Amino acid sequence: MEFANLNLSLVAPEITLLVLTSAILLIDLFVKDEGRALTHILSLLALVVLSWMSLSDLASGVQGSAFDGMYLADGLSHVLKVCSYIAVGVTLIYGKSYAKDRGMLRGGEFYVLSLLALLGQMVMISAGNMLTIYLGLELMSLSFYALVALRREHTVSTEAAMKYFVLGALASGLLLYGMSMIYGATGTLNLADIALATADAGQNHMILVFGLVFLVAGLAFKLGVVPFHMWVPDVYQGAPTAVTLLLGGAPKLAAFAIVLRLLVDGLFGLAADWQPMLAIMAVLSLAIGNLAAIMQTNIKRMLAYSTISHMGFVLLGLMSGVVEGSAFNAQNAYTSAMFYVIVYVLTTLSSFGVLMLLSRSGFECENVDDLKGLNRRNPWFAGVMLVQMFSLTGIPPTVGFYSKLAVLQSLVQANHIVLAVVAVLFSLIGAFYYLRVVKVVYFDDPVDQAPLEGSAGFRTVLSVNGALLLILGVFPAPLVALCAQAIANSLAL
């Protein structure tokens, strides 16, 4: 295949990450330190370099396409990539001592696979072609299959990896089949050309809708929404906590990007068909996610069901942007969904950070009861846990309240009043299990008096992470404006 439009300068972040990851892999062969301190530092430096490159592109307004439209560089990709770098960097800081205590750093696979998964997410975020989306998705997924099974001697992790692999292969098949149907009806894999073809589908409309069903099913699996949520609780619980955070953080940003690019950029002409699908999945996710979470005693499973309900909110934001003749509401809706998913990732990082702070060699902080009396052991990190739970619940002045409010406003503007009421009701139900954690932290007697481990860097990053949930709640305007600008530039609304 020949490309008339290469524009390799636009692909510089991906090329840089691939080169740096390959270099880290080679250097790690000569590292004898079981703590992998050098590999850890080089990985963080690679993320700093990438952040600087994407921030420079964002500040200078770099936009364009490469490889004949297969790769897109725009405001949306720059913002989501920077957020992904930060999420992966924070996860590596939180997970270093955790991974070392569990024998996951005997080699450099933890870092190399994490960076390769990030490379897949970057390709997904910048994809302008269904083929590019699939390549990025598979690179990310294959890296995660290996990461979940990284503790070879741990039966639960191996079982979780097998479940994830089997269900992930099924979802990839659904996605590929949907893409093949769309290609058969339009004769192209390029999203911009698909948008033109679907604007006037004519007799191919039924084939497009048939393909759309499979496409949405595959996307729903990657987001972890009902009824394609089966893997989320088992994999979250079974995977090492550091890997669970890698799974629950940055990939949500990439999944949001491909849903936006596929459904809004490419298949907006079929909005009347995919909007009801998103609405049904959103309501089911809110219902099952919140109701199932109430019964959980394992906090990782509880946060997994919490994830399902929060992805339901993201879908509500995405589907509320489809109002005929109202570009303003579309701008608000997609901005609210993007803001919500970024806030969710920020809160998830903090939540699992506390779990890894409480974990130590020979002990996993996995049950809600393991948090008993945290306030007596360390009032500061109990306060961080309080802010996280309030943000997930949507209690002011945390940023979680503002993110939920933004989605609800977009629903009301689109005249989806019933959906807004349903979302509020299930959020109230969700408050029960979040506030139960607060009760355990502050009012129960501690069962474990062991000192909290964690380096100064770990504690500092976790403190900043928690503080941001309050700061962005009081001053959300800059982040909302950044999301709005990215959406406006990328979708030309």
Coordinates of C-alpha atoms in Angstrom, one line a residue:
M1 CA 0.0 0.0 0.0
E2 CA 1.4 3.4 -1.0
F3 CA 0.6 6.5 1.1
A4 CA 0.5 9.9 -0.7
N5 CA 0.3 11.7 2.7
L6 CA 2.7 10.4 5.3
N7 CA 3.3 13.4 7.6
L8 CA 5.6 11.4 9.9
S9 CA 6.1 14.5 12.1
L10 CA 2.5 14.1 13.3
V11 CA 3.2 10.5 14.4
A12 CA 6.3 11.6 16.4
P13 CA 4.9 10.7 19.8
E14 CA 4.1 7.1 18.8
I15 CA 7.5 6.7 17.0
T16 CA 9.3 8.1 20.1
L17 CA 7.4 5.8 22.5
L18 CA 8.2 2.7 20.3
V19 CA 11.9 3.6 20.1
L20 CA 12.1 4.4 23.8
T21 CA 10.3 1.2 24.8
S22 CA 12.6 -0.9 22.6
A23 CA 15.6 0.9 24.2
I24 CA 14.2 0.2 27.7
L25 CA 13.7 -3.4 26.8
L26 CA 17.4 -3.8 25.7
I27 CA 18.8 -1.9 28.7
D28 CA 16.7 -3.9 31.1
L29 CA 18.6 -7.1 29.9
F30 CA 21.7 -5.8 31.8
V31 CA 19.8 -4.6 34.9
K32 CA 20.5 -7.0 37.9
D33 CA 18.6 -5.0 40.5
E34 CA 15.4 -6.9 41.4
G35 CA 13.7 -3.6 42.2
R36 CA 14.2 -2.5 38.6
A37 CA 15.0 1.1 39.7
L38 CA 16.7 2.1 36.5
T39 CA 13.9 0.6 34.3
H40 CA 11.4 2.5 36.5
I41 CA 13.2 5.8 36.1
L42 CA 13.6 5.4 32.3
S43 CA 9.9 4.5 31.9
L44 CA 8.9 7.7 33.8
L45 CA 11.4 9.8 31.8
A46 CA 9.8 8.4 28.6
L47 CA 6.4 9.5 29.8
V48 CA 7.7 13.0 30.6
V49 CA 9.2 13.3 27.1
L50 CA 5.9 12.2 25.6
S51 CA 3.9 14.7 27.8
W52 CA 6.2 17.5 26.7
M53 CA 5.7 16.6 23.0
S54 CA 1.9 16.4 23.2
L55 CA 1.6 19.6 25.3
S56 CA 3.8 21.4 22.7
D57 CA 1.5 20.1 19.9
L58 CA -1.6 21.2 21.9
A59 CA -0.1 24.7 22.7
S60 CA 0.9 25.3 19.0
G61 CA -2.4 24.0 17.7
V62 CA -0.9 21.1 15.6
Q63 CA -3.7 19.5 13.5
G64 CA -3.7 17.3 10.5
S65 CA -3.7 13.7 9.3
A66 CA -1.1 11.2 8.3
F67 CA -1.1 8.0 6.2
D68 CA -3.9 9.2 4.0
G69 CA -6.3 9.9 6.9
M70 CA -5.5 6.7 8.9
Y71 CA -4.0 8.8 11.7
L72 CA -5.4 12.0 13.1
A73 CA -3.7 14.7 15.2
D74 CA -6.1 17.1 16.7
G75 CA -7.1 18.8 20.0
L76 CA -8.9 15.7 21.2
S77 CA -5.9 13.4 20.6
H78 CA -3.5 15.8 22.3
V79 CA -5.6 16.2 25.5
L80 CA -6.4 12.5 25.9
K81 CA -2.8 11.4 25.2
V82 CA -1.5 13.8 27.9
C83 CA -4.1 12.4 30.4
S84 CA -3.1 8.9 29.4
Y85 CA 0.6 9.6 30.0
I86 CA -0.2 11.0 33.4
A87 CA -2.4 8.1 34.3
V88 CA 0.2 5.5 33.3
G89 CA 3.0 7.5 35.1
V90 CA 1.0 7.7 38.3
T91 CA 0.2 4.0 38.1
L92 CA 3.9 3.1 37.7
I93 CA 4.7 5.2 40.8
Y94 CA 1.9 3.6 42.9
G95 CA 2.7 0.1 41.6
K96 CA 6.5 -0.1 42.0
S97 CA 6.8 -1.3 45.6
Y98 CA 3.6 -3.4 45.2
A99 CA 4.9 -5.2 42.1
K100 CA 8.4 -5.7 43.7
D101 CA 6.9 -7.4 46.8
R102 CA 4.9 -9.8 44.6
G103 CA 7.9 -10.8 42.4
M104 CA 6.6 -9.0 39.3
L105 CA 9.8 -7.1 38.7
R106 CA 12.2 -10.1 38.3
G107 CA 12.3 -8.9 34.7
G108 CA 11.3 -5.6 33.0
E109 CA 8.0 -7.0 31.5
F110 CA 5.8 -5.0 33.8
Y111 CA 7.2 -1.7 32.5
V112 CA 7.6 -2.7 28.8
L113 CA 4.1 -4.2 28.6
S114 CA 2.7 -1.1 30.3
L115 CA 4.4 1.2 27.7
L116 CA 3.3 -1.1 24.8
A117 CA -0.3 -1.0 26.1
L118 CA 0.0 2.8 26.2
L119 CA 1.2 2.8 22.6
G120 CA -1.9 0.9 21.6
Q121 CA -4.0 3.4 23.4
M122 CA -2.3 6.3 21.6
V123 CA -3.0 4.6 18.2
M124 CA -6.6 4.2 19.2
I125 CA -6.9 7.8 20.3
S126 CA -5.6 9.1 17.0
A127 CA -7.3 6.6 14.7
G128 CA -9.0 7.9 11.6
N129 CA -9.6 4.5 10.1
M130 CA -11.3 1.3 11.3
L131 CA -8.1 -0.6 10.6
T132 CA -6.0 1.7 12.7
I133 CA -8.6 1.4 15.6
Y134 CA -8.3 -2.4 15.5
L135 CA -4.5 -2.4 15.4
G136 CA -4.3 -0.1 18.4
L137 CA -7.0 -2.1 20.2
E138 CA -5.2 -5.4 19.7
L139 CA -1.8 -4.0 20.7
M140 CA -3.3 -2.7 24.0
S141 CA -5.4 -5.9 24.6
L142 CA -2.5 -8.3 24.0
S143 CA -0.3 -6.4 26.4
F144 CA -3.0 -6.5 29.1
Y145 CA -3.6 -10.2 28.7
A146 CA 0.1 -10.8 29.6
L147 CA 0.0 -8.2 32.4
V148 CA -3.0 -9.8 34.2
A149 CA -1.1 -13.1 34.1
L150 CA 2.2 -11.6 35.2
R151 CA 2.1 -13.4 38.6
R152 CA 2.7 -16.8 37.1
E153 CA 2.4 -18.7 40.4
H154 CA -0.8 -16.9 41.4
T155 CA -3.8 -19.1 40.4
V156 CA -6.4 -16.3 40.7
S157 CA -4.5 -14.0 38.4
T158 CA -4.0 -16.8 35.8
E159 CA -7.7 -17.6 35.9
A160 CA -8.6 -13.9 35.4
A161 CA -6.2 -13.6 32.5
M162 CA -7.8 -16.6 30.8
K163 CA -11.3 -15.2 31.2
Y164 CA -10.1 -11.8 29.9
F165 CA -8.4 -13.4 26.9
V166 CA -11.4 -15.5 25.9
L167 CA -14.0 -12.8 26.3
G168 CA -11.6 -10.2 24.7
A169 CA -11.2 -12.4 21.7
L170 CA -15.0 -12.7 21.4
A171 CA -15.4 -9.0 21.6
S172 CA -12.6 -8.4 19.0
G173 CA -14.5 -10.8 16.7
L174 CA -17.7 -8.9 17.1
L175 CA -16.0 -5.6 16.4
L176 CA -14.2 -7.0 13.3
Y177 CA -17.4 -8.5 12.0
G178 CA -19.2 -5.2 12.5
M179 CA -16.4 -3.4 10.7
S180 CA -16.5 -5.8 7.8
M181 CA -20.3 -5.2 7.4
I182 CA -19.7 -1.4 7.4
Y183 CA -16.9 -1.8 4.8
G184 CA -19.2 -4.0 2.7
A185 CA -21.9 -1.4 2.7
T186 CA -19.7 1.7 2.2
G187 CA -16.6 0.4 0.3
T188 CA -14.2 2.2 2.7
L189 CA -12.5 1.9 6.1
N190 CA -11.8 5.6 6.4
L191 CA -14.1 7.3 8.9
A192 CA -14.4 10.5 7.0
D193 CA -15.5 8.6 3.8
I194 CA -17.8 6.4 5.9
A195 CA -19.5 9.6 7.2
L196 CA -20.2 10.7 3.7
A197 CA -21.5 7.3 2.6
T198 CA -23.8 6.9 5.6
A199 CA -25.3 10.4 5.2
D200 CA -27.2 8.9 2.3
A201 CA -27.2 5.2 2.8
G202 CA -30.3 4.4 0.7
Q203 CA -30.7 0.6 0.1
N204 CA -27.6 -0.2 2.2
H205 CA -29.2 1.1 5.4
M206 CA -30.2 -2.4 6.7
I207 CA -26.7 -3.7 6.2
L208 CA -25.2 -0.7 7.9
V209 CA -27.5 -1.1 10.9
F210 CA -26.6 -4.8 11.1
G211 CA -22.9 -4.0 11.2
L212 CA -23.6 -1.2 13.7
V213 CA -25.1 -3.7 16.2
F214 CA -21.9 -5.8 16.2
L215 CA -19.7 -2.6 16.3
V216 CA -21.5 -1.2 19.3
A217 CA -21.3 -4.7 21.0
G218 CA -17.5 -4.7 20.6
L219 CA -17.2 -1.1 21.8
A220 CA -19.4 -1.9 24.8
F221 CA -17.1 -4.7 25.9
K222 CA -14.1 -2.4 25.8
L223 CA -16.0 0.2 27.9
G224 CA -17.2 -2.6 30.2
V225 CA -20.9 -1.7 30.1
V226 CA -24.0 -4.0 30.5
P227 CA -24.6 -6.5 29.0
F228 CA -20.9 -6.9 28.0
H229 CA -19.6 -6.4 31.5
M230 CA -19.0 -10.0 32.6
W231 CA -15.3 -9.7 32.5
V232 CA -14.9 -6.5 34.6
P233 CA -15.5 -7.8 38.2
D234 CA -13.5 -11.0 37.8
V235 CA -10.5 -9.4 36.0
Y236 CA -10.5 -6.4 38.5
Q237 CA -10.4 -8.8 41.4
G238 CA -8.1 -11.4 40.0
A239 CA -5.4 -9.1 38.5
P240 CA -2.7 -7.7 40.7
T241 CA -3.9 -4.3 42.0
A242 CA -1.2 -2.4 40.0
V243 CA -2.4 -4.1 36.8
T244 CA -6.1 -3.5 37.8
L245 CA -5.3 0.2 37.9
L246 CA -3.5 0.0 34.5
L247 CA -6.8 -1.6 33.2
G248 CA -9.2 0.8 34.9
G249 CA -7.4 4.1 34.1
A250 CA -5.9 5.2 30.8
P251 CA -7.8 2.5 28.6
K252 CA -11.1 4.3 29.5
L253 CA -9.8 7.4 27.8
A254 CA -8.9 5.4 24.6
A255 CA -12.2 3.6 24.6
F256 CA -14.0 7.0 24.9
A257 CA -12.0 8.2 21.9
I258 CA -12.8 5.3 19.6
V259 CA -16.5 5.5 20.5
L260 CA -16.5 9.2 19.7
R261 CA -14.6 8.7 16.5
L262 CA -16.6 5.7 15.3
L263 CA -20.1 6.7 16.2
V264 CA -19.9 10.5 16.0
D265 CA -17.2 11.1 13.4
G266 CA -17.9 8.1 11.2
L267 CA -21.5 6.9 11.8
F268 CA -23.3 10.1 12.7
G269 CA -25.7 9.4 9.8
L270 CA -26.9 6.4 11.8
A271 CA -27.4 8.3 15.0
A272 CA -31.1 7.5 15.1
D273 CA -30.1 3.8 15.3
W274 CA -27.2 3.9 17.8
Q275 CA -28.6 6.5 20.1
P276 CA -31.3 4.1 21.5
M277 CA -28.6 1.4 21.9
L278 CA -26.5 3.7 24.0
A279 CA -29.5 4.8 26.1
I280 CA -30.5 1.2 26.9
M281 CA -26.9 0.1 27.8
A282 CA -26.5 3.3 29.9
V283 CA -29.6 2.6 32.0
L284 CA -28.8 -1.1 32.4
S285 CA -25.2 -0.2 33.5
L286 CA -26.4 2.3 36.0
A287 CA -28.9 -0.2 37.4
I288 CA -26.8 -3.4 37.5
G289 CA -23.6 -1.6 38.4
N290 CA -25.0 0.2 41.4
L291 CA -27.2 -2.6 42.7
A292 CA -24.5 -5.3 42.4
A293 CA -21.9 -3.1 44.1
I294 CA -24.1 -2.9 47.2
M295 CA -23.6 -6.7 47.8
Q296 CA -19.8 -6.7 47.4
T297 CA -17.4 -7.2 50.4
N298 CA -14.3 -7.2 48.1
I299 CA -13.5 -3.6 47.4
K300 CA -11.9 -4.3 44.0
R301 CA -15.1 -6.0 42.9
M302 CA -17.1 -3.1 44.4
L303 CA -15.0 -0.6 42.4
A304 CA -15.4 -2.8 39.3
Y305 CA -19.2 -2.5 39.5
S306 CA -18.8 1.2 40.3
T307 CA -16.8 1.4 37.0
I308 CA -19.7 -0.1 35.1
S309 CA -22.1 2.5 36.5
H310 CA -19.8 5.4 35.7
M311 CA -19.4 4.2 32.1
G312 CA -23.2 4.3 32.0
F313 CA -22.9 8.0 32.8
V314 CA -20.4 8.5 30.0
L315 CA -22.8 6.8 27.5
L316 CA -25.6 9.2 28.6
G317 CA -23.3 12.1 27.8
L318 CA -22.5 10.7 24.4
M319 CA -26.1 9.8 23.4
S320 CA -27.4 13.2 24.5
G321 CA -25.4 15.0 21.8
V322 CA -27.7 13.8 19.1
V323 CA -30.3 16.6 18.7
E324 CA -31.2 17.5 15.2
G325 CA -30.1 21.0 14.3
S326 CA -28.5 21.7 17.7
A327 CA -24.7 21.9 17.4
F328 CA -24.6 23.8 20.7
N329 CA -26.1 20.8 22.6
A330 CA -23.8 18.4 20.8
Q331 CA -20.8 20.5 21.9
N332 CA -22.0 20.5 25.5
A333 CA -22.9 16.8 25.6
Y334 CA -19.6 15.5 24.2
T335 CA -17.7 18.0 26.4
S336 CA -19.5 16.7 29.5
A337 CA -18.8 13.1 28.5
M338 CA -15.1 13.8 28.0
F339 CA -14.9 15.8 31.2
Y340 CA -16.6 12.9 33.1
V341 CA -14.3 10.2 31.8
I342 CA -11.1 12.3 32.7
V343 CA -12.5 12.9 36.2
Y344 CA -13.4 9.3 36.6
V345 CA -9.8 8.2 35.7
L346 CA -8.3 10.8 38.1
T347 CA -10.6 9.4 40.9
T348 CA -9.8 5.8 40.1
L349 CA -6.0 6.5 40.3
S350 CA -6.5 7.8 43.8
S351 CA -8.7 5.0 44.9
F352 CA -6.4 2.2 43.9
G353 CA -3.4 4.2 45.1
V354 CA -4.8 4.0 48.7
L355 CA -5.3 0.2 48.3
M356 CA -1.7 -0.2 47.2
L357 CA -0.5 2.0 50.1
L358 CA -2.3 -0.3 52.5
S359 CA -1.0 -3.5 50.8
R360 CA 2.3 -4.9 51.8
S361 CA 4.4 -8.0 51.3
G362 CA 2.2 -11.0 52.1
F363 CA -1.0 -8.9 52.5
E364 CA -3.5 -7.7 49.9
C365 CA -5.8 -4.9 50.8
E366 CA -8.8 -6.3 48.9
N367 CA -11.8 -6.3 51.3
V368 CA -13.8 -3.4 52.6
D369 CA -13.0 -4.5 56.2
D370 CA -9.2 -4.1 55.5
L371 CA -9.9 -0.3 55.6
K372 CA -11.3 -0.4 59.1
G373 CA -9.9 2.3 61.4
L374 CA -7.8 3.9 58.7
N375 CA -8.4 7.3 60.3
R376 CA -6.7 6.2 63.5
R377 CA -3.7 4.8 61.6
N378 CA -3.3 7.8 59.3
P379 CA -5.8 10.7 59.3
W380 CA -4.3 12.3 56.2
F381 CA -4.8 9.3 53.9
A382 CA -8.2 8.6 55.5
G383 CA -9.1 12.1 54.3
V384 CA -7.9 11.3 50.8
M385 CA -10.1 8.2 50.9
L386 CA -13.0 10.3 52.1
V387 CA -12.6 12.8 49.2
Q388 CA -12.4 9.9 46.7
M389 CA -15.6 8.3 47.9
F390 CA -17.4 11.7 47.9
S391 CA -16.2 12.3 44.4
L392 CA -17.4 8.9 43.2
T393 CA -20.8 9.6 44.9
G394 CA -21.1 13.1 43.4
I395 CA -21.1 15.1 46.6
P396 CA -20.0 18.7 46.4
P397 CA -17.4 20.3 46.5
T398 CA -15.6 17.4 44.9
V399 CA -15.1 17.3 41.1
G400 CA -17.3 14.2 40.8
F401 CA -20.3 16.3 41.7
Y402 CA -19.6 18.8 38.8
S403 CA -18.9 16.0 36.3
K404 CA -22.3 14.4 37.1
L405 CA -24.0 17.7 37.0
A406 CA -22.5 18.4 33.5
V407 CA -23.9 15.2 32.1
L408 CA -27.3 15.7 33.7
Q409 CA -27.5 19.2 32.2
S410 CA -26.7 17.9 28.7
L411 CA -29.5 15.3 29.2
V412 CA -32.0 18.0 30.2
Q413 CA -31.0 20.2 27.3
A414 CA -31.6 17.3 24.9
N415 CA -35.1 16.8 26.5
H416 CA -34.1 13.4 28.0
I417 CA -35.7 14.2 31.3
V418 CA -36.7 10.7 32.2
L419 CA -33.1 9.5 31.7
A420 CA -31.8 12.3 33.9
V421 CA -34.2 11.3 36.7
V422 CA -33.1 7.6 36.3
A423 CA -29.5 8.6 36.5
V424 CA -30.1 10.7 39.7
L425 CA -32.0 7.8 41.4
F426 CA -29.3 5.3 40.7
S427 CA -26.6 7.7 41.9
L428 CA -28.5 7.9 45.2
I429 CA -28.5 4.1 45.4
G430 CA -24.7 4.2 44.6
A431 CA -24.2 6.5 47.6
F432 CA -24.9 3.6 50.0
Y433 CA -21.8 1.6 49.2
Y434 CA -19.5 4.5 48.8
L435 CA -20.6 6.0 52.2
R436 CA -20.2 2.5 53.7
V437 CA -16.5 2.7 53.0
V438 CA -16.4 6.1 54.7
K439 CA -18.1 4.6 57.7
V440 CA -15.6 1.8 57.9
V441 CA -12.6 4.2 57.6
Y442 CA -13.8 6.6 60.3
F443 CA -16.0 4.7 62.7
D444 CA -14.8 1.1 62.9
D445 CA -11.9 -0.1 65.1
P446 CA -8.7 -1.0 63.2
V447 CA -7.9 -4.6 62.8
D448 CA -4.4 -4.0 61.5
Q449 CA -1.9 -1.8 63.3
A450 CA 0.9 -2.2 60.8
P451 CA 2.5 1.1 59.6
L452 CA 1.6 2.3 56.2
E453 CA 4.4 1.7 53.8
G454 CA 5.2 3.7 50.7
S455 CA 8.0 6.0 49.5
A456 CA 7.9 9.7 49.9
G457 CA 7.3 10.0 46.2
F458 CA 4.3 7.6 46.4
R459 CA 2.8 9.6 49.3
T460 CA 3.3 12.9 47.6
V461 CA 1.7 11.9 44.4
L462 CA -1.2 10.3 46.2
S463 CA -1.7 13.5 48.2
V464 CA -1.6 15.7 45.1
N465 CA -4.0 13.2 43.4
G466 CA -6.5 13.5 46.2
A467 CA -6.1 17.3 46.5
L468 CA -6.9 17.6 42.8
L469 CA -10.3 16.1 43.3
L470 CA -11.2 19.0 45.6
I471 CA -9.3 21.8 43.6
L472 CA -11.0 20.8 40.3
G473 CA -14.3 20.6 42.1
V474 CA -14.0 24.2 43.2
F475 CA -12.4 25.4 40.0
P476 CA -13.6 23.1 37.2
A477 CA -13.7 25.8 34.5
P478 CA -10.2 25.4 33.1
L479 CA -10.5 21.6 32.5
V480 CA -14.1 22.0 31.1
A481 CA -12.8 24.7 28.7
L482 CA -9.9 22.5 27.6
C483 CA -12.4 19.6 26.9
A484 CA -14.7 22.0 25.1
Q485 CA -11.9 23.3 22.9
A486 CA -10.7 19.8 22.1
I487 CA -14.2 18.7 21.1
A488 CA -14.9 21.8 19.0
N489 CA -11.5 21.4 17.1
S490 CA -11.9 17.7 16.5
L491 CA -15.5 17.4 15.5
A492 CA -15.8 20.8 13.8
L493 CA -19.1 21.6 15.7

